[in-house]
Short mmCIF file of C-alpha atoms (C1' of nucleotides) in Angstrom, two decimals:
data_model
loop_
_atom_site.label_atom_id
_atom_site.label_comp_id
_atom_site.label_asym_id
_atom_site.label_seq_id
_atom_site.Cartn_x
_atom_site.Cartn_y
_atom_site.Cartn_z
CA MET A 1 0.14 -0.09 -0.21
CA SER A 2 0.98 3.56 -0.66
CA ILE A 3 1.16 6.26 1.78
CA GLN A 4 -1.25 8.40 2.23
CA ILE A 5 -1.42 11.87 3.37
CA TYR A 6 -3.55 14.42 4.61
CA ASN A 7 -2.78 17.75 2.55
CA THR A 8 -3.96 20.69 3.98
CA LEU A 9 -4.58 22.21 0.47
CA ASN A 10 -7.09 19.98 -0.62
CA GLN A 11 -8.76 18.57 2.61
CA GLU A 12 -8.41 15.06 1.88
CA LYS A 13 -6.03 12.48 2.32
CA GLU A 14 -3.99 12.30 -1.18
CA GLU A 15 -1.43 9.60 -2.03
CA PHE A 16 2.28 10.61 -1.47
CA ILE A 17 4.47 10.52 -4.58
CA PRO A 18 7.26 12.65 -4.11
CA GLN A 19 8.90 14.57 -7.16
CA GLN A 20 12.21 12.30 -7.96
CA ALA A 21 11.27 8.59 -6.95
CA GLY A 22 13.20 7.61 -3.94
CA LYS A 23 13.86 11.05 -2.57
CA VAL A 24 11.67 13.79 -0.60
CA SER A 25 12.29 17.54 0.32
CA MET A 26 10.69 18.51 3.42
CA TYR A 27 10.50 21.84 5.41
CA VAL A 28 9.03 22.28 9.15
CA CYS A 29 8.56 25.79 10.72
CA GLY A 30 11.17 25.87 13.42
CA PRO A 31 11.01 28.24 16.66
CA THR A 32 11.49 31.47 17.01
CA VAL A 33 14.44 31.03 19.47
CA TYR A 34 13.33 33.79 22.43
CA ASN A 35 12.82 31.02 25.29
CA TYR A 36 12.53 27.64 26.17
CA ILE A 37 10.01 26.05 24.02
CA HIS A 38 6.93 24.73 25.64
CA ILE A 39 5.28 21.70 25.12
CA GLY A 40 3.10 22.68 22.03
CA ASN A 41 6.67 23.61 20.17
CA ALA A 42 7.73 20.02 20.91
CA ARG A 43 4.43 18.38 19.44
CA PRO A 44 5.13 19.24 15.97
CA ALA A 45 9.33 18.50 16.74
CA ILE A 46 8.09 14.94 17.71
CA VAL A 47 5.30 14.26 14.87
CA PHE A 48 7.31 15.10 11.91
CA ASP A 49 10.42 13.33 13.64
CA THR A 50 8.14 10.32 13.17
CA VAL A 51 6.92 11.01 9.63
CA ARG A 52 10.46 11.44 8.14
CA ARG A 53 11.58 7.89 10.42
CA TYR A 54 8.52 6.64 8.58
CA LEU A 55 9.66 7.87 5.10
CA GLU A 56 12.97 6.72 5.71
CA TYR A 57 11.94 3.06 7.30
CA LYS A 58 10.05 2.94 3.62
CA GLY A 59 13.19 3.18 1.76
CA PHE A 60 13.10 7.53 0.93
CA ASP A 61 16.08 9.75 0.89
CA VAL A 62 14.94 12.53 2.98
CA ASP A 63 16.59 16.16 2.95
CA TYR A 64 15.06 17.40 6.36
CA VAL A 65 14.82 21.34 6.28
CA LEU A 66 14.30 23.29 9.79
CA ASN A 67 14.88 26.99 10.41
CA PHE A 68 14.99 28.57 13.35
CA THR A 69 13.64 32.40 13.31
CA ASP A 70 16.74 34.40 15.11
CA VAL A 71 15.43 37.42 13.75
CA ASP A 72 12.06 38.98 15.38
CA ASP A 73 10.94 41.43 17.21
CA LYS A 74 10.35 38.97 20.72
CA ILE A 75 14.10 38.14 20.41
CA ILE A 76 14.93 41.95 20.34
CA ASN A 77 13.03 42.98 22.89
CA ALA A 78 14.36 39.80 25.02
CA ALA A 79 17.81 41.25 24.42
CA LYS A 80 16.66 44.38 25.40
CA LYS A 81 15.66 43.13 28.64
CA THR A 82 19.15 41.09 29.50
CA GLY A 83 21.49 43.13 27.62
CA GLU A 84 22.74 40.06 25.83
CA THR A 85 22.90 40.82 21.83
CA VAL A 86 20.26 38.98 19.69
CA GLN A 87 22.55 36.75 18.76
CA GLU A 88 23.47 35.79 22.25
CA ILE A 89 19.79 35.39 22.85
CA ALA A 90 19.69 33.37 19.41
CA ASP A 91 22.83 30.91 20.16
CA LYS A 92 21.54 30.45 23.39
CA TYR A 93 17.75 29.12 22.84
CA ILE A 94 18.81 27.69 19.45
CA ASN A 95 21.21 25.18 21.77
CA ALA A 96 18.25 25.10 24.20
CA TYR A 97 15.59 23.74 21.90
CA LEU A 98 18.24 21.19 20.11
CA GLU A 99 18.85 19.89 23.71
CA ASP A 100 15.09 19.73 24.51
CA VAL A 101 14.20 17.66 21.34
CA GLY A 102 17.24 15.70 21.22
CA ALA A 103 15.76 14.52 24.74
CA LEU A 104 12.67 13.29 23.10
CA GLY A 105 14.50 11.74 20.48
CA VAL A 106 13.91 13.50 17.05
CA LYS A 107 17.05 13.44 14.70
CA LYS A 108 18.85 15.77 13.65
CA ALA A 109 17.46 18.02 10.51
CA THR A 110 19.79 18.12 8.09
CA HIS A 111 19.84 22.03 7.86
CA ASN A 112 18.88 23.96 10.53
CA PRO A 113 19.20 27.26 8.29
CA ARG A 114 19.15 30.54 10.11
CA VAL A 115 17.06 34.16 9.38
CA MET A 116 20.84 36.34 9.94
CA ASP A 117 22.70 33.56 7.73
CA THR A 118 19.82 33.66 4.69
CA MET A 119 20.05 37.74 4.79
CA ASP A 120 21.53 38.06 0.96
CA ASP A 121 18.61 35.47 -0.02
CA ILE A 122 16.21 37.23 1.62
CA VAL A 123 16.66 40.46 0.32
CA ALA A 124 17.07 38.94 -3.82
CA PHE A 125 14.17 37.13 -2.95
CA ILE A 126 12.70 40.72 -1.77
CA GLN A 127 14.14 42.64 -4.84
CA GLU A 128 12.61 40.19 -7.60
CA LEU A 129 8.75 40.49 -6.21
CA ILE A 130 9.24 44.26 -6.14
CA ASP A 131 10.62 43.83 -9.82
CA LYS A 132 7.86 41.70 -10.99
CA GLY A 133 5.22 43.68 -9.23
CA PHE A 134 3.90 41.89 -6.53
CA ALA A 135 5.29 44.31 -3.47
CA TYR A 136 6.01 47.95 -3.21
CA GLU A 137 8.50 49.92 -1.02
CA VAL A 138 7.32 52.57 0.98
CA GLU A 139 9.71 55.07 3.17
CA GLY A 140 12.15 51.51 3.93
CA ASP A 141 9.31 49.13 4.60
CA VAL A 142 8.43 46.45 1.33
CA TYR A 143 4.54 45.26 1.39
CA TYR A 144 3.44 42.33 -0.29
CA LYS A 145 0.10 42.90 -2.28
CA PRO A 146 -1.60 39.65 -1.73
CA ARG A 147 -4.66 41.14 -4.00
CA LYS A 148 -1.91 40.55 -6.76
CA PHE A 149 -1.32 36.78 -6.29
CA ASP A 150 -4.25 34.49 -8.15
CA GLY A 151 -4.06 32.04 -5.18
CA TYR A 152 -4.29 34.11 -1.99
CA GLY A 153 -6.51 31.85 0.42
CA LYS A 154 -5.94 28.57 -1.38
CA LEU A 155 -4.47 26.82 1.68
CA SER A 156 -6.35 28.18 4.39
CA HIS A 157 -9.64 28.12 2.11
CA GLN A 158 -10.52 31.97 2.32
CA SER A 159 -11.75 34.34 0.46
CA ILE A 160 -9.74 37.45 0.14
CA ASP A 161 -12.82 39.26 0.73
CA GLU A 162 -13.73 37.72 3.78
CA LEU A 163 -10.89 37.98 5.66
CA ARG A 164 -11.76 40.22 8.59
CA VAL A 165 -9.05 42.78 8.02
CA GLY A 166 -9.88 45.96 10.31
CA ALA A 167 -6.86 45.46 12.92
CA ARG A 168 -4.44 45.10 10.55
CA ILE A 169 -3.64 48.42 10.00
CA GLN A 170 -1.63 49.98 12.78
CA ILE A 171 -0.97 53.41 13.34
CA GLY A 172 2.18 54.30 11.57
CA GLU A 173 2.23 51.61 8.91
CA LYS A 174 2.01 52.77 5.25
CA LYS A 175 0.02 49.83 3.72
CA GLU A 176 -1.62 50.24 0.22
CA ASP A 177 -4.04 47.79 1.79
CA PRO A 178 -4.67 46.66 5.03
CA LEU A 179 -4.69 42.77 3.25
CA ASP A 180 -0.84 44.00 2.48
CA PHE A 181 2.02 42.35 4.61
CA ALA A 182 5.64 43.44 5.39
CA LEU A 183 8.47 42.05 3.70
CA TRP A 184 10.94 44.31 4.86
CA LYS A 185 10.83 46.42 8.06
CA ASN A 186 12.60 49.96 7.96
CA ALA A 187 15.00 49.66 11.37
CA LYS A 188 13.96 51.96 14.04
CA ASP A 189 16.70 53.51 15.55
CA ASP A 190 18.96 51.42 17.50
CA GLU A 191 18.09 48.05 16.84
CA ILE A 192 19.63 45.44 14.84
CA SER A 193 19.49 45.62 11.12
CA TRP A 194 21.30 44.58 8.02
CA ASP A 195 21.62 46.82 4.39
CA SER A 196 19.37 46.71 1.85
CA PRO A 197 18.74 48.59 -1.39
CA TRP A 198 15.52 50.67 0.75
CA GLY A 199 17.55 51.21 3.47
CA LYS A 200 18.84 49.66 6.85
CA GLY A 201 16.11 46.93 7.96
CA ARG A 202 14.90 43.41 8.75
CA PRO A 203 12.81 40.87 6.94
CA GLY A 204 9.42 40.23 7.93
CA TRP A 205 8.51 37.17 9.11
CA HIS A 206 6.64 34.98 6.37
CA ILE A 207 9.70 35.78 3.91
CA GLU A 208 12.23 33.89 5.93
CA CYS A 209 10.95 30.26 4.82
CA SER A 210 10.43 31.30 1.35
CA ALA A 211 13.92 32.15 0.76
CA MET A 212 15.22 29.08 2.91
CA VAL A 213 13.15 26.52 1.26
CA LYS A 214 14.54 28.01 -1.95
CA LYS A 215 18.10 28.00 -1.14
CA HIS A 216 17.89 24.84 0.81
CA LEU A 217 15.07 22.62 -1.01
CA GLY A 218 14.57 24.36 -4.31
CA GLU A 219 11.58 26.08 -5.99
CA THR A 220 9.02 23.05 -5.40
CA ILE A 221 9.28 21.17 -2.16
CA ASP A 222 7.04 18.03 -1.24
CA ILE A 223 6.07 18.23 2.42
CA HIS A 224 5.83 21.41 4.04
CA ALA A 225 4.48 21.01 7.70
CA GLY A 226 4.24 23.23 11.04
CA GLY A 227 1.22 23.87 13.53
CA GLN A 228 -2.11 24.29 12.08
CA ASP A 229 -2.19 28.17 13.68
CA LEU A 230 0.24 28.48 10.86
CA THR A 231 -1.68 27.71 8.03
CA PHE A 232 -3.13 31.52 7.92
CA PRO A 233 -1.26 33.81 7.60
CA HIS A 234 2.30 32.30 7.58
CA HIS A 235 2.17 29.32 4.88
CA GLU A 236 -0.55 31.66 2.86
CA ASN A 237 1.67 34.13 2.68
CA GLU A 238 4.80 31.84 2.03
CA ILE A 239 2.62 30.63 -1.42
CA ALA A 240 1.87 33.53 -2.30
CA GLN A 241 5.49 35.24 -1.90
CA SER A 242 7.21 31.76 -3.43
CA GLU A 243 4.73 30.79 -6.06
CA ALA A 244 4.37 34.81 -7.39
CA LEU A 245 8.33 34.16 -7.84
CA THR A 246 8.75 31.25 -9.47
CA GLY A 247 5.44 30.85 -11.40
CA LYS A 248 5.59 26.69 -9.96
CA PRO A 249 3.90 25.11 -6.82
CA PHE A 250 5.39 25.81 -3.43
CA ALA A 251 5.00 22.71 -1.68
CA ARG A 252 3.19 19.79 -2.80
CA TYR A 253 1.87 18.23 0.51
CA TRP A 254 0.84 20.38 3.76
CA MET A 255 0.91 19.17 6.93
CA HIS A 256 -0.70 20.61 9.95
CA ASN A 257 -0.69 19.49 13.42
CA GLY A 258 -3.37 20.33 15.87
CA TYR A 259 -2.59 21.99 19.30
CA ILE A 260 -1.52 20.80 23.05
CA ASN A 261 -4.49 21.59 25.62
CA ILE A 262 -3.29 21.74 29.27
CA ASP A 263 -6.22 21.11 31.57
CA ASN A 264 -8.52 21.50 28.60
CA GLU A 265 -7.22 24.87 28.29
CA LYS A 266 -5.25 26.14 25.58
CA MET A 267 -1.54 27.83 26.86
CA SER A 268 -1.51 31.25 26.90
CA LYS A 269 0.50 34.04 28.83
CA SER A 270 -2.93 34.85 30.60
CA LEU A 271 -3.70 31.68 32.24
CA ASN A 272 0.07 31.63 33.17
CA ASN A 273 -0.21 28.03 32.12
CA PHE A 274 2.83 27.13 29.90
CA VAL A 275 4.80 24.04 30.35
CA LEU A 276 8.27 24.18 29.34
CA THR A 277 9.35 21.16 27.36
CA ARG A 278 12.80 21.74 29.34
CA ASP A 279 10.73 20.98 32.98
CA LEU A 280 8.47 18.50 32.14
CA ILE A 281 11.51 15.91 30.63
CA ASN A 282 13.53 16.62 34.02
CA ALA A 283 10.07 15.22 35.85
CA HIS A 284 9.08 12.99 33.13
CA ASP A 285 10.79 10.45 31.15
CA PRO A 286 11.11 11.68 27.74
CA GLU A 287 10.16 8.48 25.97
CA VAL A 288 6.84 8.36 28.26
CA ILE A 289 6.29 12.42 26.12
CA ARG A 290 7.34 11.28 23.54
CA PHE A 291 5.21 8.17 23.55
CA PHE A 292 1.83 10.41 25.10
CA MET A 293 2.44 12.77 22.09
CA LEU A 294 2.12 10.04 19.91
CA SER A 295 -0.63 8.10 21.24
CA VAL A 296 -3.35 10.26 19.37
CA HIS A 297 -3.23 11.29 15.98
CA TYR A 298 -1.06 14.12 14.76
CA ARG A 299 -3.99 16.53 13.66
CA ASN A 300 -6.33 16.00 16.28
CA PRO A 301 -5.85 17.94 19.56
CA ILE A 302 -4.30 16.58 22.86
CA ASN A 303 -5.01 17.73 26.45
CA PHE A 304 -2.05 17.16 28.36
CA THR A 305 -2.96 16.47 32.39
CA GLU A 306 -0.12 14.98 35.10
CA GLU A 307 -2.82 12.35 35.16
CA LEU A 308 -2.88 11.49 31.69
CA LEU A 309 1.08 11.53 31.27
CA GLU A 310 1.10 8.65 34.33
CA SER A 311 -1.71 6.77 31.90
CA ALA A 312 1.11 6.93 29.31
CA LYS A 313 3.70 5.82 31.13
CA ASN A 314 1.91 2.85 32.81
CA SER A 315 1.20 1.86 29.11
CA PHE A 316 4.31 2.43 27.60
CA ASN A 317 5.71 0.14 30.81
CA ARG A 318 3.60 -2.87 29.29
CA ILE A 319 5.61 -2.59 26.08
CA LYS A 320 8.65 -2.22 27.38
CA THR A 321 8.39 -5.04 30.43
CA ALA A 322 7.16 -7.35 27.25
CA TYR A 323 10.51 -6.38 25.76
CA GLN A 324 12.76 -7.37 28.66
CA ASN A 325 10.88 -11.06 29.44
CA LEU A 326 11.67 -11.69 25.86
CA GLU A 327 15.18 -11.11 26.57
CA HIS A 328 14.96 -12.94 29.39
CA ARG A 329 13.08 -15.66 28.26
CA LYS A 330 16.02 -16.14 25.57
CA HIS A 331 18.52 -17.79 27.17
CA SER A 332 15.83 -20.79 28.28
CA SER A 333 15.44 -21.10 24.78
CA MET A 334 16.31 -23.84 22.49
CA ASN A 335 17.46 -23.52 19.24
CA LEU A 336 15.39 -25.28 16.99
CA VAL A 337 14.37 -23.90 13.77
CA ASN A 338 11.44 -26.31 13.08
CA ASP A 339 7.86 -25.48 14.58
CA ALA A 340 8.40 -22.05 14.30
CA ASP A 341 6.65 -21.38 11.11
CA ASN A 342 2.86 -20.21 12.41
CA TRP A 343 4.43 -17.42 15.13
CA MET A 344 6.87 -16.31 12.23
CA GLU A 345 4.13 -15.66 10.38
CA LYS A 346 1.91 -13.43 12.88
CA ILE A 347 4.78 -11.34 13.69
CA ASN A 348 5.11 -10.60 10.04
CA SER A 349 1.26 -10.08 9.74
CA PHE A 350 2.16 -7.16 12.34
CA LYS A 351 4.73 -5.89 10.42
CA GLN A 352 2.44 -5.68 7.62
CA GLU A 353 -0.33 -4.03 10.66
CA PHE A 354 1.73 -1.59 11.61
CA GLU A 355 2.41 -0.40 7.94
CA ASN A 356 -1.19 -0.14 7.05
CA ALA A 357 -1.45 2.52 10.12
CA MET A 358 1.67 4.91 9.07
CA ASP A 359 0.66 4.69 5.67
CA ASP A 360 -2.94 6.00 6.44
CA ASP A 361 -1.64 9.53 6.82
CA PHE A 362 0.90 8.59 9.92
CA ASN A 363 -1.87 7.21 12.19
CA THR A 364 0.35 6.43 15.14
CA ALA A 365 -2.20 6.06 17.72
CA ASN A 366 -3.02 2.71 15.64
CA ALA A 367 0.71 1.45 14.87
CA ILE A 368 1.00 1.67 18.62
CA SER A 369 -2.11 -0.47 19.09
CA VAL A 370 0.09 -2.80 16.84
CA LEU A 371 2.85 -2.85 19.48
CA PHE A 372 -0.10 -3.86 21.89
CA ASP A 373 -0.62 -6.39 20.16
CA ILE A 374 2.67 -7.86 19.22
CA THR A 375 3.38 -7.47 22.99
CA LYS A 376 0.19 -9.65 23.55
CA GLU A 377 1.65 -12.26 21.49
CA ALA A 378 4.85 -12.18 22.88
CA ASN A 379 3.61 -12.42 26.41
CA GLN A 380 2.15 -15.55 25.38
CA TYR A 381 4.26 -17.07 23.96
CA ILE A 382 6.85 -16.68 26.69
CA GLN A 383 4.30 -18.38 28.68
CA GLN A 384 4.96 -21.35 26.55
CA ASP A 385 6.70 -24.41 28.21
CA GLN A 386 9.21 -24.49 25.02
CA THR A 387 10.34 -21.42 23.31
CA GLN A 388 12.09 -21.13 20.20
CA ALA A 389 15.03 -18.65 20.33
CA LYS A 390 14.55 -17.79 16.77
CA VAL A 391 11.07 -16.45 17.71
CA ILE A 392 12.36 -14.83 20.40
CA ASP A 393 14.50 -12.59 17.72
CA ALA A 394 11.61 -12.00 15.58
CA PHE A 395 9.53 -10.99 18.57
CA GLN A 396 12.17 -8.42 19.83
CA ALA A 397 13.21 -7.61 15.80
CA ALA A 398 9.55 -6.64 14.99
CA MET A 399 9.16 -4.73 18.25
CA GLU A 400 12.80 -2.92 17.59
CA THR A 401 11.85 -1.90 13.85
CA PHE A 402 8.36 -0.45 15.37
CA LEU A 403 10.01 1.15 18.14
CA HIS A 404 12.65 2.57 16.15
CA ILE A 405 10.31 4.33 13.55
CA LEU A 406 8.30 5.70 16.44
CA GLY A 407 11.93 7.34 18.25
CA LEU A 408 11.04 5.14 21.18
CA GLU A 409 14.36 2.66 21.20
CA ALA A 410 16.36 4.48 23.25
CA TRP A 411 15.37 2.78 26.58
CA SER A 412 16.19 -0.83 25.05
CA LYS A 413 19.79 -0.61 25.55
CA ASP A 414 21.34 -3.31 27.53
CA GLU A 415 21.79 -2.85 31.39
CA LEU A 416 24.47 -4.34 33.61
CA LEU A 417 23.85 -4.90 37.55
CA ASP A 418 27.32 -4.47 39.73
CA GLU A 419 28.57 -7.37 41.16
CA GLU A 420 27.33 -6.63 44.80
CA ILE A 421 23.67 -6.89 43.81
CA GLU A 422 24.03 -9.96 41.47
CA ALA A 423 25.75 -11.93 44.77
CA LEU A 424 22.80 -10.83 46.34
CA ILE A 425 20.08 -12.07 44.11
CA GLU A 426 21.97 -15.20 44.52
CA GLU A 427 22.04 -15.32 47.89
CA ARG A 428 18.00 -14.86 47.58
CA ASN A 429 18.04 -17.81 45.10
CA GLU A 430 19.65 -20.30 47.82
CA ALA A 431 17.76 -18.81 51.21
CA ARG A 432 14.60 -19.55 48.74
CA LYS A 433 15.99 -23.13 47.71
CA SER A 434 16.23 -24.06 51.50
CA ARG A 435 12.74 -22.28 51.89
CA ASN A 436 14.21 -19.43 54.07
CA PHE A 437 11.42 -17.03 52.67
CA ALA A 438 12.07 -14.43 55.18
CA ARG A 439 15.53 -13.96 53.84
CA ALA A 440 14.53 -14.02 50.59
CA ASP A 441 11.77 -11.54 50.61
CA GLU A 442 14.22 -9.28 52.84
CA ILE A 443 16.67 -9.39 49.85
CA ARG A 444 13.94 -8.68 47.59
CA ASP A 445 13.05 -5.16 49.34
CA GLN A 446 16.32 -4.17 49.57
CA LEU A 447 16.53 -4.28 46.36
CA LYS A 448 13.25 -2.55 45.58
CA GLU A 449 14.87 -0.20 47.53
CA LYS A 450 17.68 0.43 45.32
CA ASN A 451 15.58 0.42 42.21
CA ILE A 452 16.02 -3.36 41.24
CA ILE A 453 12.47 -5.29 41.01
CA LEU A 454 12.78 -8.86 41.16
CA GLU A 455 10.42 -11.34 39.36
CA ASP A 456 10.27 -15.10 39.97
CA THR A 457 9.47 -16.89 36.53
CA PRO A 458 9.76 -20.62 36.00
CA GLN A 459 12.99 -19.57 34.28
CA GLY A 460 15.07 -18.24 37.00
CA VAL A 461 14.61 -14.79 38.46
CA ARG A 462 14.53 -11.73 36.36
CA TRP A 463 15.16 -8.36 37.14
CA LYS A 464 14.08 -4.93 36.03
CA ARG A 465 14.89 -1.39 36.93
CA GLY A 466 11.88 0.13 38.77
"C1'" G B 1 -19.11 37.63 9.91
"C1'" G B 2 -15.47 34.08 6.91
"C1'" C B 3 -13.08 29.26 7.68
"C1'" G B 4 -11.75 24.84 9.92
"C1'" G B 5 -11.90 21.74 13.76
"C1'" U B 6 -13.95 17.83 17.87
"C1'" A B 7 -18.26 15.75 20.33
"C1'" U B 8 -17.19 7.51 21.02
"C1'" A B 9 -17.22 3.46 28.16
"C1'" G B 10 -14.69 6.05 34.85
"C1'" C B 11 -10.28 8.10 31.43
"C1'" C B 12 -6.98 8.13 27.11
"C1'" A B 13 -8.07 6.53 21.90
"C1'" A B 14 -8.62 4.22 17.08
"C1'" G B 15 -12.99 3.42 13.50
"C1'" A B 16 -15.53 6.51 8.29
"C1'" G B 17 -22.13 2.49 5.59
"C1'" G B 18 -22.40 -3.95 7.32
"C1'" U B 19 -24.60 -3.27 14.24
"C1'" A B 20 -17.54 -0.76 18.72
"C1'" A B 21 -9.45 -1.58 17.87
"C1'" G B 22 -5.79 -0.87 21.23
"C1'" G B 23 -4.42 1.31 26.36
"C1'" C B 24 -5.16 3.04 31.40
"C1'" A B 25 -8.20 2.48 35.98
"C1'" G B 26 -11.32 -0.89 38.42
"C1'" A B 27 -13.67 -6.08 39.45
"C1'" G B 28 -13.47 -11.64 39.72
"C1'" G B 29 -10.32 -16.24 38.08
"C1'" A B 30 -5.10 -18.62 37.43
"C1'" C B 31 -0.28 -18.97 38.20
"C1'" U B 32 3.02 -18.19 42.58
"C1'" G B 33 6.12 -19.78 49.39
"C1'" C B 34 4.48 -14.10 49.11
"C1'" A B 35 4.77 -11.05 45.45
"C1'" A B 36 5.46 -9.32 40.55
"C1'" A B 37 5.00 -10.01 35.64
"C1'" U B 38 1.48 -12.52 32.68
"C1'" C B 39 -2.90 -14.90 30.93
"C1'" C B 40 -8.53 -15.55 31.13
"C1'" U B 41 -13.10 -13.34 31.76
"C1'" U B 42 -15.01 -8.38 32.59
"C1'" U B 43 -17.57 -2.81 31.18
"C1'" A B 44 -20.52 1.71 25.64
"C1'" C B 45 -28.04 3.53 23.73
"C1'" C B 46 -20.88 6.61 19.60
"C1'" A B 47 -23.76 14.92 21.96
"C1'" C B 48 -29.27 15.66 19.92
"C1'" C B 49 -32.93 15.89 16.18
"C1'" G B 50 -34.47 14.80 11.31
"C1'" G B 51 -33.24 12.00 6.26
"C1'" U B 52 -30.90 8.70 2.86
"C1'" U B 53 -29.82 3.28 2.86
"C1'" C B 54 -31.84 -3.73 3.43
"C1'" G B 55 -28.11 -1.50 7.17
"C1'" A B 56 -25.21 4.78 9.58
"C1'" A B 57 -20.58 6.50 15.14
"C1'" U B 58 -19.61 6.27 10.05
"C1'" C B 59 -23.08 9.52 4.32
"C1'" C B 60 -27.06 14.32 3.97
"C1'" G B 61 -29.79 18.35 6.54
"C1'" G B 62 -30.54 20.76 10.87
"C1'" U B 63 -29.39 21.67 16.36
"C1'" U B 64 -26.59 22.29 20.75
"C1'" A B 65 -21.36 22.30 23.21
"C1'" C B 66 -16.55 23.50 23.07
"C1'" C B 67 -12.38 24.84 20.17
"C1'" G B 68 -8.36 26.87 17.25
"C1'" C B 69 -7.32 30.20 12.78
"C1'" C B 70 -9.36 35.34 10.50
"C1'" U B 71 -3.70 39.95 15.07
"C1'" C B 72 2.51 38.01 17.17
"C1'" C B 73 1.68 31.74 18.08
"C1'" A B 74 3.54 25.18 17.13
#
RNA sequence: GGCGGUAUAGCCAAGAGGUAAGGCAGAGGACUGCAAAUCCUUUACCACCGGUUCGAAUCCGGUUACCGCCUCCA
């Protein structure tokens, strides 16, 4: 089956066919780096990283570009407050972003362009738009004229005449039309600025993405992604800028992820209910956070509460435990090669189901349910009197594959116990043999305090970290 | 006002014409020296009202509630 992607442009699922066989160009709108990111910023990072991982699993070579907006009012204000330079603020929060998102299992982008490094391209882009009659300069500002561009509104499905534009003109602006938006802003006295044909200034917000996409991925890209609030005006404006310039389609598939609410309310400054990704990572296992995010389809809203995260932790533990129990059972398995066909077939069918789920617009919620199905099957298998190493391996390999696609495999590394603990486990075994259960339980409790949990199975003691 | 989204068990969440996946929590049972883990069993008038259909959470029309975007925002 082919991959189906819900395309905001047409509001329906479409078969995904990249321009070039085997290659995917993908651009994701990144953060404005003026603060630590909140969990709302973490969602697109995780979701589109998972999209990328799945495309790579399917054999595509993915060029994944995520930008950093490092020139912006908010950064300038932050710099004014702390006395640092804009560059320093930006550097600090770019590093923080990469750390946070890295902890959540997000792979590094192939490029992380910054506005500061793209200034020449941005200026050239704007100049060309002026030359082509889509933009005009007024006293050092440059504005784009959406009314000049035929398809304006095609992404957000807004009619240009229905837009409520009353609030759009601010005092001191010199737009010809309230709909016009800034490509270049004239510098105020002491602000950071760059030279341009229209004097010192800095770019508007939307133009950077158009310029970066063109610079790093070309005129038409396969996938453009971001939060659904970016649909309008940001992405709409990107299309207007880029397509006016090139005359070619800007992006072929537009993907937008849903919002995160906190206790059923939008995160907002007035409610003061922002949850910083950083704080959450310090308080919870990052993989549980990622698992939680992926347990809901990316286009649906997620409500975040501590209780739901706790529930996600228990859920994810079930999968982890099954994987670890397979590992333990491996040592008491036989190396026969026959009689395993039924199980191997079953395991293969899970693979197919997993792919079916992911093919269907990256339905991670269903993909995770396949992970639970295989977990149950594996649990049943290892309870049999006799097991085969080959089947155990196949179970584990399938689980690893699924977990890797979801970016959740980091925990599965081998862990070792130190000698002291090994000795205690051995002592407990002896105590149990001689039916000295008091001593056995004492040791079990003692280890539990050290976060080592012992479980007695027909195949001997099994331990795990609590 | 325009555009879009959401309403499914105590909770979370898939499903998009053939009478409801999965997980968490709860209850009962099995296994265990006791536990743990696991297995088995168990819980749904799919927001409301009409319509189409042999058949509708699923399609159409309407209603209600909530949410997002239209202004910086993931």
